[in-house]
Coordinates of C-alpha atoms in Angstrom, one line a residue:
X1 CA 306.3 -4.2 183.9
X2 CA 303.4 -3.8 181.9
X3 CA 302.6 -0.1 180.3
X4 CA 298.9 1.7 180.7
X5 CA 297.1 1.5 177.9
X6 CA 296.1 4.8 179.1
X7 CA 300.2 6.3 178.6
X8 CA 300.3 4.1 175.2
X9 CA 297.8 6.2 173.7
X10 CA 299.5 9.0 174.1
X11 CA 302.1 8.3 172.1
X12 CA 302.5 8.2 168.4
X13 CA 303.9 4.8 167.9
X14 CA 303.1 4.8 164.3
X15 CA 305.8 7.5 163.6
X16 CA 308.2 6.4 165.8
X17 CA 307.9 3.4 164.1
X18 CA 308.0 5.1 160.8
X19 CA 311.5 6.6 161.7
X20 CA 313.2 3.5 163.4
X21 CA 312.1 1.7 159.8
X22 CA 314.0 4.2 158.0
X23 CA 316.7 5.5 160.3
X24 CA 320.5 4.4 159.7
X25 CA 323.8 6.2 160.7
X26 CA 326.7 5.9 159.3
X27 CA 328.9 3.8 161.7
X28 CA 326.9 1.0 160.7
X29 CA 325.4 -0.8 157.6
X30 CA 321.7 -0.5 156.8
X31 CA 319.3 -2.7 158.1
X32 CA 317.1 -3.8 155.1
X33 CA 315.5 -5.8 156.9
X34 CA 313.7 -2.4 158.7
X35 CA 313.7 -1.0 155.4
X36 CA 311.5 -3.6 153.9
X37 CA 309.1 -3.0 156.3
X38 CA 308.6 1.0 155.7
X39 CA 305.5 0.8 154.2
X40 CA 304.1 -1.2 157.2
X41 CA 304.4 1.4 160.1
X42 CA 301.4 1.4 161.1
X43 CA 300.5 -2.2 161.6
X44 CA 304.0 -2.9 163.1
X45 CA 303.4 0.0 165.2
X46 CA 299.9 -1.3 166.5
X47 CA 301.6 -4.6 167.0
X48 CA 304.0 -3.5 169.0
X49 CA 301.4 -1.3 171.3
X50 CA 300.0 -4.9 172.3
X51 CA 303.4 -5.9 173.2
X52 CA 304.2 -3.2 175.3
X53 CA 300.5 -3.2 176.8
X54 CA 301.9 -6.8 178.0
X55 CA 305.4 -5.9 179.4
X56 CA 307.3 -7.0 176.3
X57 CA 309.9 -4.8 175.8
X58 CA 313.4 -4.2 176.6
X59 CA 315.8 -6.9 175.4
X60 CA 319.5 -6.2 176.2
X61 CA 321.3 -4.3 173.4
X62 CA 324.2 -5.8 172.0
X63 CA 327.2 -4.0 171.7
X64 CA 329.5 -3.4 168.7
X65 CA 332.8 -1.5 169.0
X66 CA 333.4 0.7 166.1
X67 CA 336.7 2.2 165.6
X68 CA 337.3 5.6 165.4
X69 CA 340.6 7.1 164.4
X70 CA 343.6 7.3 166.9
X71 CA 341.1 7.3 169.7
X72 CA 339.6 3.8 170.8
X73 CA 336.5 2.5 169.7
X74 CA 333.1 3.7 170.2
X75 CA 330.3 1.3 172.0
X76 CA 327.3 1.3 169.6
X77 CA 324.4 -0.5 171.5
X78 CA 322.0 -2.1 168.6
X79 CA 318.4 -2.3 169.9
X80 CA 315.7 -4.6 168.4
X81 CA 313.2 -2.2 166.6
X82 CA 310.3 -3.2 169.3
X83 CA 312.9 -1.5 171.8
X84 CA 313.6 1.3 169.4
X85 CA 310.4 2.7 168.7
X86 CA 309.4 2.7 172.3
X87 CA 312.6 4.4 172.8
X88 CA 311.8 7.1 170.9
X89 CA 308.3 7.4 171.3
X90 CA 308.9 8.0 175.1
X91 CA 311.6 10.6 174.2
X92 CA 309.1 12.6 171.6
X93 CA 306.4 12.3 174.1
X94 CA 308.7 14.2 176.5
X95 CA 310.4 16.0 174.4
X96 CA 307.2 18.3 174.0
X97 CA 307.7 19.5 177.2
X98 CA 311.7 20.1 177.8
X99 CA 313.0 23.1 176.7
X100 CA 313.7 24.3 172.6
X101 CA 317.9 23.9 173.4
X102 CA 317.8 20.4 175.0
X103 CA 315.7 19.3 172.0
X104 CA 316.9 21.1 169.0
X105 CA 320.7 21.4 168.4
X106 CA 322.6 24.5 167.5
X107 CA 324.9 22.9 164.5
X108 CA 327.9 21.6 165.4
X109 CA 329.7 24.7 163.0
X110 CA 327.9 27.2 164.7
X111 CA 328.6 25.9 168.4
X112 CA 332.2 26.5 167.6
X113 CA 331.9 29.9 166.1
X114 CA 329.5 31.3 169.1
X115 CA 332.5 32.3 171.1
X116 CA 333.4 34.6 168.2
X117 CA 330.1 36.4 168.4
X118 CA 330.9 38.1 171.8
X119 CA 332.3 41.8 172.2
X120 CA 334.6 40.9 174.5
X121 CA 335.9 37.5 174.8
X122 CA 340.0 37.5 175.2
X123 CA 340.0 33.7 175.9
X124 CA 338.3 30.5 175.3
X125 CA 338.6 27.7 177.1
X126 CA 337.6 24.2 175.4
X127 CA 336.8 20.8 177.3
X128 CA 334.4 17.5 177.0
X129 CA 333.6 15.2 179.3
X130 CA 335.3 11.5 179.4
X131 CA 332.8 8.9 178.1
X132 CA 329.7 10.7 178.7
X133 CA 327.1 8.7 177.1
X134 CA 328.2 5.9 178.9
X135 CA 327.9 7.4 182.5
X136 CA 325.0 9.4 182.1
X137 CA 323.4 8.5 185.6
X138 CA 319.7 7.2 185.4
X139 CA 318.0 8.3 188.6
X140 CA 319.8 11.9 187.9
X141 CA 318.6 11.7 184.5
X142 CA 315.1 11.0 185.8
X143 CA 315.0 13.7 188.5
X144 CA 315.9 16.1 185.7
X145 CA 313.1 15.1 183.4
X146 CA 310.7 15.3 185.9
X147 CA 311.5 18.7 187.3
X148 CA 311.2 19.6 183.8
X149 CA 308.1 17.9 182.2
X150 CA 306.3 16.5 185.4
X151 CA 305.6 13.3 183.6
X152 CA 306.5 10.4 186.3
X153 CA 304.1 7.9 184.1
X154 CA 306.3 8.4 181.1
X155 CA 309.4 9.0 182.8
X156 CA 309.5 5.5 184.7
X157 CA 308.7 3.3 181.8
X158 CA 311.7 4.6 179.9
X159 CA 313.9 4.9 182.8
X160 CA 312.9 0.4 183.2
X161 CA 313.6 0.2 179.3
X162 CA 317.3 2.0 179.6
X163 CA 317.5 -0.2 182.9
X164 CA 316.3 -3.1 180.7
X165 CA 318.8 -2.3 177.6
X166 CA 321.3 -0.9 178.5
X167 CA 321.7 -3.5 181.8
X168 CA 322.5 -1.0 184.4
X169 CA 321.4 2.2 186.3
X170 CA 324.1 4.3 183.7
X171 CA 324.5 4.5 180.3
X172 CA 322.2 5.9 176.8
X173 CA 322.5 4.1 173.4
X174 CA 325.0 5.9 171.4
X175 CA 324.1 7.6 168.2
X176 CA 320.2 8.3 168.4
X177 CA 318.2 11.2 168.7
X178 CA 316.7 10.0 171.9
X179 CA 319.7 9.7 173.3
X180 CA 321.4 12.9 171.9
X181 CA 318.2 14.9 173.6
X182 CA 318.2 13.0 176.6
X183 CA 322.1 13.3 177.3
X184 CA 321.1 17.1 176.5
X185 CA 318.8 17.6 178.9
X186 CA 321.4 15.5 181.8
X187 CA 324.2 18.0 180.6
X188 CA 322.0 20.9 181.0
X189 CA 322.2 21.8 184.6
X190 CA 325.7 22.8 184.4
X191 CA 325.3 25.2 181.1
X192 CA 322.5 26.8 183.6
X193 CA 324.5 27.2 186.7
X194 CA 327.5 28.2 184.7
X195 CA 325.4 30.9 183.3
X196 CA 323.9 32.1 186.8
X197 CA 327.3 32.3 187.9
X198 CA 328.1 34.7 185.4
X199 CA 330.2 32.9 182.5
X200 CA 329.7 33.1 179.2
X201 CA 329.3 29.4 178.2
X202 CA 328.1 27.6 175.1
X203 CA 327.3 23.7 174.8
X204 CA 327.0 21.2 172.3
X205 CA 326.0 17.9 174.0
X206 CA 329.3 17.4 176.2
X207 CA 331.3 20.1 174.6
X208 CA 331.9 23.1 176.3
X209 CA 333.0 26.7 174.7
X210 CA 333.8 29.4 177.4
X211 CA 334.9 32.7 176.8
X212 CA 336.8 34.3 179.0
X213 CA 338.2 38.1 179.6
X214 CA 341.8 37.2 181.3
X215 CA 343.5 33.8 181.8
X216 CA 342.4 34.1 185.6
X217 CA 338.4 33.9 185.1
X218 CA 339.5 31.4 182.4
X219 CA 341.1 28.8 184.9
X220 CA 338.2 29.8 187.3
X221 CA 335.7 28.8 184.8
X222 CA 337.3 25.5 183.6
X223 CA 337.4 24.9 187.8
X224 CA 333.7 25.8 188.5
X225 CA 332.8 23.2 185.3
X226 CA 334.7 20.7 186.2
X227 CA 333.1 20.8 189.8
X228 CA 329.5 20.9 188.2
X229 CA 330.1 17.9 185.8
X230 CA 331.2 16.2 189.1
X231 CA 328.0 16.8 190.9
X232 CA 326.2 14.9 187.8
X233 CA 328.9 11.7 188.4
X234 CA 331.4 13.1 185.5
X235 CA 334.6 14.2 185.1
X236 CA 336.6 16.4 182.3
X237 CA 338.8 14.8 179.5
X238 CA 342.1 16.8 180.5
X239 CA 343.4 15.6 177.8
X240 CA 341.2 18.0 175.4
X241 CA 341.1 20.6 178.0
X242 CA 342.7 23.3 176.5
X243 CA 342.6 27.7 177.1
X244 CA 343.2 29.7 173.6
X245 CA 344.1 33.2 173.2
X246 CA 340.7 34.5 171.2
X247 CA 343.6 34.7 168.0
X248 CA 345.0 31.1 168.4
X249 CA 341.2 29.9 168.5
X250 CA 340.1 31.1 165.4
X251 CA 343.4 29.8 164.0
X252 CA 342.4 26.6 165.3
X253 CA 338.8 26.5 164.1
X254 CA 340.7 26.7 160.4
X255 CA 343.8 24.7 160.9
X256 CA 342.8 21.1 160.0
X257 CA 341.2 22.6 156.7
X258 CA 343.8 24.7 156.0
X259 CA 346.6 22.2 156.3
X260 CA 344.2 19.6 154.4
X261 CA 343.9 22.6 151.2
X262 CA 347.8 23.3 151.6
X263 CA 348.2 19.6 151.4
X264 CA 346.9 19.6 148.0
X265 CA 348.3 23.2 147.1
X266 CA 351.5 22.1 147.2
X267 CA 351.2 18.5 145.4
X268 CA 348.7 19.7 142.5
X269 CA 348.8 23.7 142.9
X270 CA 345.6 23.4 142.2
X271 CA 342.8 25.1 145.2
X272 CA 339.7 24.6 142.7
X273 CA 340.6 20.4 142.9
X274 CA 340.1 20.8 146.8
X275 CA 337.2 22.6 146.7
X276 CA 335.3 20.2 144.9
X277 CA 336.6 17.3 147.0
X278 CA 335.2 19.3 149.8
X279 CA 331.4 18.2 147.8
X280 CA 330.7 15.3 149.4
X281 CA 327.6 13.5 150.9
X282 CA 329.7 12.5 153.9
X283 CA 328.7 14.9 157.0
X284 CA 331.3 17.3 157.9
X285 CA 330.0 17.5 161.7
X286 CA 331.9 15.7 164.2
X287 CA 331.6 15.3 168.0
X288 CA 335.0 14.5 168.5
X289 CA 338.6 16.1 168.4
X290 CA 339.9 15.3 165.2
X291 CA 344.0 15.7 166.3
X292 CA 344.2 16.1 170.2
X293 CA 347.6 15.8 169.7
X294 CA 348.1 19.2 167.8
X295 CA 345.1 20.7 169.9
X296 CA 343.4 21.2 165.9
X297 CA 339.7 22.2 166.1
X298 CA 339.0 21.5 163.2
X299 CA 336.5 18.6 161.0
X300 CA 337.8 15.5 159.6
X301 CA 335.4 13.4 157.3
X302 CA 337.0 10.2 158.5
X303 CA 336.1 11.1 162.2
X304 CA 332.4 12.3 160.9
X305 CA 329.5 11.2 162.5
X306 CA 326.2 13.1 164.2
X307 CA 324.7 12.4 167.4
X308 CA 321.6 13.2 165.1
X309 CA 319.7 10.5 162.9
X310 CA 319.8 10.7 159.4
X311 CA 317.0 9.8 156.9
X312 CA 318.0 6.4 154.7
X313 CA 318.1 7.7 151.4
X314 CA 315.2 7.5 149.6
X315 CA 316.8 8.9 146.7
X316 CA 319.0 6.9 144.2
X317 CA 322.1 9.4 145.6
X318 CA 324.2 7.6 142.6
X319 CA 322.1 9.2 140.6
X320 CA 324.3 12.2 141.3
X321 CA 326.7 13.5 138.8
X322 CA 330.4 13.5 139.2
X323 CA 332.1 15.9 136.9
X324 CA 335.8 15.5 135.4
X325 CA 337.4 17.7 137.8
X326 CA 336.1 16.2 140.9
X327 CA 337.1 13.0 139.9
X328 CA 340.9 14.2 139.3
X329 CA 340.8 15.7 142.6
X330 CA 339.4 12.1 144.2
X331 CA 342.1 10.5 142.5
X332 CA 344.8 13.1 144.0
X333 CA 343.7 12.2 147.3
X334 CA 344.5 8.9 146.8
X335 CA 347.6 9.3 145.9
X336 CA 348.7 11.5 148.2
X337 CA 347.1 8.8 151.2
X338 CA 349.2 6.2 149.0
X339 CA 352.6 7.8 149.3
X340 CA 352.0 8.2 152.6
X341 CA 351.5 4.7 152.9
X342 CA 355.0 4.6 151.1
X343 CA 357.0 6.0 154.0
X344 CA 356.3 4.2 157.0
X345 CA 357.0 6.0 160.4
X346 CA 357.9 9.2 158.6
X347 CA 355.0 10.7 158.4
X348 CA 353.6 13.2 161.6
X349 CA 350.4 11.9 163.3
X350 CA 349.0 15.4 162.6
X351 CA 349.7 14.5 158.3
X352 CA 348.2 11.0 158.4
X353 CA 345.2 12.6 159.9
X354 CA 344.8 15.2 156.7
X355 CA 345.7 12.3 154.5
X356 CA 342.8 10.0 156.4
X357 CA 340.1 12.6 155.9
X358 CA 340.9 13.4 151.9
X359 CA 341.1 10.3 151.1
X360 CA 337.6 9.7 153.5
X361 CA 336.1 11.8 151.0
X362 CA 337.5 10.3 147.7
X363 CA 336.5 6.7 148.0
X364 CA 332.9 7.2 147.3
X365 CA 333.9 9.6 144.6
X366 CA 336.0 6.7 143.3
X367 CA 333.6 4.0 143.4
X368 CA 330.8 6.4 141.5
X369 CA 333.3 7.0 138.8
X370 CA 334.8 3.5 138.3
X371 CA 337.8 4.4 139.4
X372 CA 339.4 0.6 140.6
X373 CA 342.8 2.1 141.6
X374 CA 342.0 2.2 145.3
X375 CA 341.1 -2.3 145.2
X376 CA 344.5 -3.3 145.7
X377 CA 344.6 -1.1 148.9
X378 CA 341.6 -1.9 150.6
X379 CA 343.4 -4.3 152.4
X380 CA 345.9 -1.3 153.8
X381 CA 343.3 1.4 154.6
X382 CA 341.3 -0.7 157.2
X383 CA 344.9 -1.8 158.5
X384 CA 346.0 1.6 158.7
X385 CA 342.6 3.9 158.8
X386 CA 340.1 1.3 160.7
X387 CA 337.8 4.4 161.1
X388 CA 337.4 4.5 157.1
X389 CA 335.6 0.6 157.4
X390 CA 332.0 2.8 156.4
X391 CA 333.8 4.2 153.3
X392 CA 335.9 1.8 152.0
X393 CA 332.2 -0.4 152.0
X394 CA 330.9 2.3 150.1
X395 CA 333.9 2.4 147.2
X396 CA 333.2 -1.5 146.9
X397 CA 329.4 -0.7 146.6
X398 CA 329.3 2.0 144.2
X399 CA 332.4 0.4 142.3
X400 CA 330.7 -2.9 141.7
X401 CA 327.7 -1.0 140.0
X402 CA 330.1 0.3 137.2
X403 CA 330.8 -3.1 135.1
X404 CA 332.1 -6.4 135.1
X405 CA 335.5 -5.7 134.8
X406 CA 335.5 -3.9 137.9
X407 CA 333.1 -6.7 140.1
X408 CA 335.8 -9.1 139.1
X409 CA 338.5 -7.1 140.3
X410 CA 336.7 -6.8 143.3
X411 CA 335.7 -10.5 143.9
X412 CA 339.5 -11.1 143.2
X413 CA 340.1 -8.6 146.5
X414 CA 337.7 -9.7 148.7
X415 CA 338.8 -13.6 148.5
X416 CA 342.5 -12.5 150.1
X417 CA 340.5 -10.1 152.2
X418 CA 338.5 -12.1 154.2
X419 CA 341.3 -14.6 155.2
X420 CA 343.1 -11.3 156.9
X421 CA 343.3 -12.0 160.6
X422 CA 343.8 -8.3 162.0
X423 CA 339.8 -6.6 161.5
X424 CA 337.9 -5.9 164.0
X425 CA 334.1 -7.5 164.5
X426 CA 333.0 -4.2 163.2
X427 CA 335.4 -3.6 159.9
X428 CA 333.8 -7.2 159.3
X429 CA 330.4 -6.7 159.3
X430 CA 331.6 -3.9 157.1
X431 CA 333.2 -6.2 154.7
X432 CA 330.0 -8.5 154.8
X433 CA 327.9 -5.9 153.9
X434 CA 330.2 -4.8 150.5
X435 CA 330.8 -8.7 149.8
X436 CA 326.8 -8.7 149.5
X437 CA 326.2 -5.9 147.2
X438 CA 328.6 -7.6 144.0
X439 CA 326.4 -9.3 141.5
X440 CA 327.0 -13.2 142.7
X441 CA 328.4 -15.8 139.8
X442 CA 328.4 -19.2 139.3
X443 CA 332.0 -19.3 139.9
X444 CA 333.1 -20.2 143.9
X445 CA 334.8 -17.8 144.9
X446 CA 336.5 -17.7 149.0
X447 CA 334.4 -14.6 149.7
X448 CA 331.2 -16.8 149.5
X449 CA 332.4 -19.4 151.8
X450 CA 333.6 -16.8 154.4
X451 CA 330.2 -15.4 154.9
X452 CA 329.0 -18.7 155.5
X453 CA 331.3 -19.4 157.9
X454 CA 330.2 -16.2 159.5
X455 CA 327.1 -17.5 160.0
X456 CA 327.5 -20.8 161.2
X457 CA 329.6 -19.5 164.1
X458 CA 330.4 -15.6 164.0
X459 CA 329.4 -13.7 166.8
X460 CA 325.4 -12.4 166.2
X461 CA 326.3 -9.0 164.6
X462 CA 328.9 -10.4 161.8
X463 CA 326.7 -13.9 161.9
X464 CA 323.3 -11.6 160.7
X465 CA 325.2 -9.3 158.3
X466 CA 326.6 -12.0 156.5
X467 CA 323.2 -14.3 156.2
X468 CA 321.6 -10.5 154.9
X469 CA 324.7 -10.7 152.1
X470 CA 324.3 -14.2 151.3
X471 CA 320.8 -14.3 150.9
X472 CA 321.1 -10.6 148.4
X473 CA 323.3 -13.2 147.1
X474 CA 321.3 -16.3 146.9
X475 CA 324.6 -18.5 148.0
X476 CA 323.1 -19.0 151.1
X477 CA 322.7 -22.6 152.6
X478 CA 319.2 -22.9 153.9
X479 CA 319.2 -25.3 156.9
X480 CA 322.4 -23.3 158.5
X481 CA 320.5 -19.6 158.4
X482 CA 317.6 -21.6 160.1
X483 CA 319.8 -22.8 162.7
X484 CA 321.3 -19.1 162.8
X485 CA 317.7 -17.5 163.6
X486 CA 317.7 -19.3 167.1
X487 CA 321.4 -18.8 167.6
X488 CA 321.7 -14.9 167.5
X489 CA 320.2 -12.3 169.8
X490 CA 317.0 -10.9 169.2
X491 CA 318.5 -7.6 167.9
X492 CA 319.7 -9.4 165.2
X493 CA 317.2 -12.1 164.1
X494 CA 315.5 -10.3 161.8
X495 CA 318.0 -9.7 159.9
X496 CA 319.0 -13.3 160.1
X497 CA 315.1 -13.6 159.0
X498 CA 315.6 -11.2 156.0
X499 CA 318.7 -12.8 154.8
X500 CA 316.6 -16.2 154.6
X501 CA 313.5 -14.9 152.9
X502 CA 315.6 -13.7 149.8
X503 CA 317.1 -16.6 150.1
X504 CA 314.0 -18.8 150.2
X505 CA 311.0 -17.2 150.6
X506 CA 309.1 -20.5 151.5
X507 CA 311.8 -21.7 154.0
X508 CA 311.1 -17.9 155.5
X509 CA 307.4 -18.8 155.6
X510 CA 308.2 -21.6 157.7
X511 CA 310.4 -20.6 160.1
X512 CA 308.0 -17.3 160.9
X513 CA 307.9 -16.6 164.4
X514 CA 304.9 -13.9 164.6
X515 CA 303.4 -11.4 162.7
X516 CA 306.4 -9.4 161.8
X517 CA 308.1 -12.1 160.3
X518 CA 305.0 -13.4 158.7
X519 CA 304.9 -9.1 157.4
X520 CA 308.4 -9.5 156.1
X521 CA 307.6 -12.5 153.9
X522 CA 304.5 -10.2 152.6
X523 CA 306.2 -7.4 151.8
X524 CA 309.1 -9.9 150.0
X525 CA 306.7 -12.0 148.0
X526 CA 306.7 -10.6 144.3

């Protein structure tokens, strides 16, 4: 399918490029090889338009299953950046035309506390809907863009790259502002009718908030939204469908923090110590339930993570100061997640969720200060906390920075932490990243050996992270990342590609493909 040049022009490719260059999110390492190319935007960007002018575009995604805590795993679909910035381009084009609340989201915080904002709300009611990214119907998606923007040019392009990507009629790529305003604008229709029919409703992406004046209208209201979702190919999660007494919601809204300061209260007696634990650069939003189990609405770092885009920071966030005190109450949390760790099976589901998201907060805090009393656990919290894989990369990373004595310490843990059998594909591309940001010796260590095993026959995600540490590294063999450019997907070449060129820039040079690879090598060449 090849795009109108007409429909190209009319879309700002250089800044979607811009963004996709310098976008990451949390649940998954950076991509320098994107990053390296920031400056470049507009020439990628007008590479890419001939591309697309041709038909080339939509490569299937792969798929990497991050964990999240006590609740499955999360499908992350990673896009090559050709697919990326068309993605979003389309989106922003459209976006122009949808309305303010399907484009710009209410905070997470402030979704919550809406249902406290009305005179006379008795009752809230609380539900999601199961897996709703990855049922979000295409054709129903397109009918509902087109009754709002009237673009059918724009609209059928992306609904054949979503087809093309995603490999069937259902489904958005999870954790992108596209998809967080698209899945908006699906969910929509029921917030609407809801409204029309006289409830009092509030949304935030699948979440629903409805007040309620008796227990009566309340189970009507869950029954009317349950029927609505159904008419868009959904269904409820009765499992976090749940009716509060206006009291017992605001209790809730507080709980998880509450238990998390009393937590602390009663092992250091100290509130100030929690407080500055509380000032982290981890976000404090989170789309999902953080304890079902004790029907807590409250935030958990450890579950953390925004359907919203975030900025790679351009800003040496190191940089930022850690005083005394914060770093005491980093070290508490520790200690409190280790004596946890002390008394297997005796701890309540609801505790190792307070100790998951203190101790969430601490690593970084750890790693800034050099504290290395968390290495000879790193091994238990991505056994016990899989979730905590993006934190636990970031202790490594910010510990290694602090001196020699802690890198070796480090290179020491990561030699019996690769040969662990029980990590998921995801905690290792996790590991693979941290292994490449420690200053590389002469020495051999098993660490170095690993990630080139990773390459040579890893599935593509692991495979590309680890040729991207080796060659930070330089401990990189040449002729097996060659072979590893043709072996992996296209999503994850260029990273591949990256890896090589720090490896061996002239190698890189060779083995260029096109023009963004030849761009790369530019942009690397001192």
């Amino acid at each position: 399918m090849e795009i109108d040049l007409q429909l190209l022009n009319g879309l700002d490719l250089t800044g979607a490029a811009d963004l996709e260059l310098r976008m990451s999110n949390r649940r998954m390492p950076r991509r320098p090889d994107r990053l390296a190319l920031a400056s470049r935007a507009e020439d990628i960007g007008k590479l890419l338009r001939n591309r697309y002018a041709k038909g080339q575009f939509g490569q299937p995604a792969d798929l990497v299953f991050a964990d999240k805590n006590r609740s499955g795993r999360r499908p992350m679909s990673e896009m090559t950046l050709q697919d990326k910035v068309l993605y979003r381009a389309l989106v922003d084009h459209l976006a122009k035309s949808l309305p303010s609340n399907v484009v710009t989201r209410q905070g997470n915080r402030e979704f919550k506390a809406a249902p406290l904002q009305i005179s006379n709300a008795q009752y809230v009611s609380v539900t999601d809907v199961s897996s709703y990214y990855e049922y979000i119907d295409h054709e129903r998606l397109a009918d509902e863009l087109e009754a709002q923007t009237g673009d059918a040019p724009v609209i059928t392009v992306l609904m054949e790259l979503l087809f093309r990507v995603m490999g069937r009629r259902i489904g958005l790529p999870q954790i992108h502002k596209s998809s967080d305003i698209l899945g908006d604008t699906y969910i929509d229709p029921v917030r609407r009718r809801m409204r029309r029919a006289g409830y009092q409703v509030t949304t935030y992406s699948d979440d629903f908030r409805i007040v309620s004046s008796s227990l009566a209208d309340a189970r009507d209201a869950l029954e009317t939204c349950a029927r609505e979702v159904r008419t868009l190919g959904l269904t409820l999660n009765e499992s976090k469908t749940f009716t509060y007494s206006i009291v017992s919601y605001v209790f809730a809204l507080q709980a998880f923090a509450d238990a998390e300061r009393e937590l602390f209260r009663k092992s250091d007696g100290n509130d100030d110590l929690f407080t500055l634990l509380l000032e982290t650069d981890y976000p404090d939003e989170s789309d999902e339930s953080t304890d079902s189990d004790s029907q807590t609405l409250g935030l958990s770092a450890a579950d953390a993570v925004s359907e919203q885009d975030a900025l790679d920071a351009t800003v040496d966030d190191t940089a930022i100061k850690i005083g005394p005190a914060r770093a005491a109450a980093a070290e508490r949390a520790l200690e409190l997640w280790v004596a946890e760790l002390s008394h297997p099976g005796m701890t309540s589901r609801r505790k190792s969720a307070i100790t998951e998201s203190l101790v969430a907060r601490a690593l970084p805090i750890l790693g800034r200060t050099g504290n290395d009393s968390a290495v000879e656990h790193l091994s238990a919290l991505l056994r016990k906390d899989p979730a905590l894989a993006p934190q636990v990369s970031d202790y490594v990373v910010e510990l290694a920075k602090t001196g020699q004595r802690a890198r070796m310490k480090l290179r020491k843990a990561l030699d019996q932490l690769v040969d662990e059998p029980s990590f998921s594909l995801w905690q290792k591309m996790w590991i693979a990243h941290a292994a490449g940001s420690i200053r590389a010796t002469q020495t051999p260590h098993r660490y170095y050996q690993w990630l080139n095993e990773c390459v040579i026959g890893a599935e593509p995600p692991l495979a590309a992270t680890a040729a991207a540490a080796l060659g930070r590294l330089k401990r990189g063999d040449v002729d097996v990342m060659r072979q590893a450019l043709d072996r992996v997907s296209p999503a994850w070449r260029p990273l591949v590609y990256w890896g090589l060129a720090r490896q061996d820039l002239a190698a890189a040079a060779d083995s260029a493909n096109d023009r963004f690879e030849q761009i790369l090598v530019e942009e690397l060449t001192p």
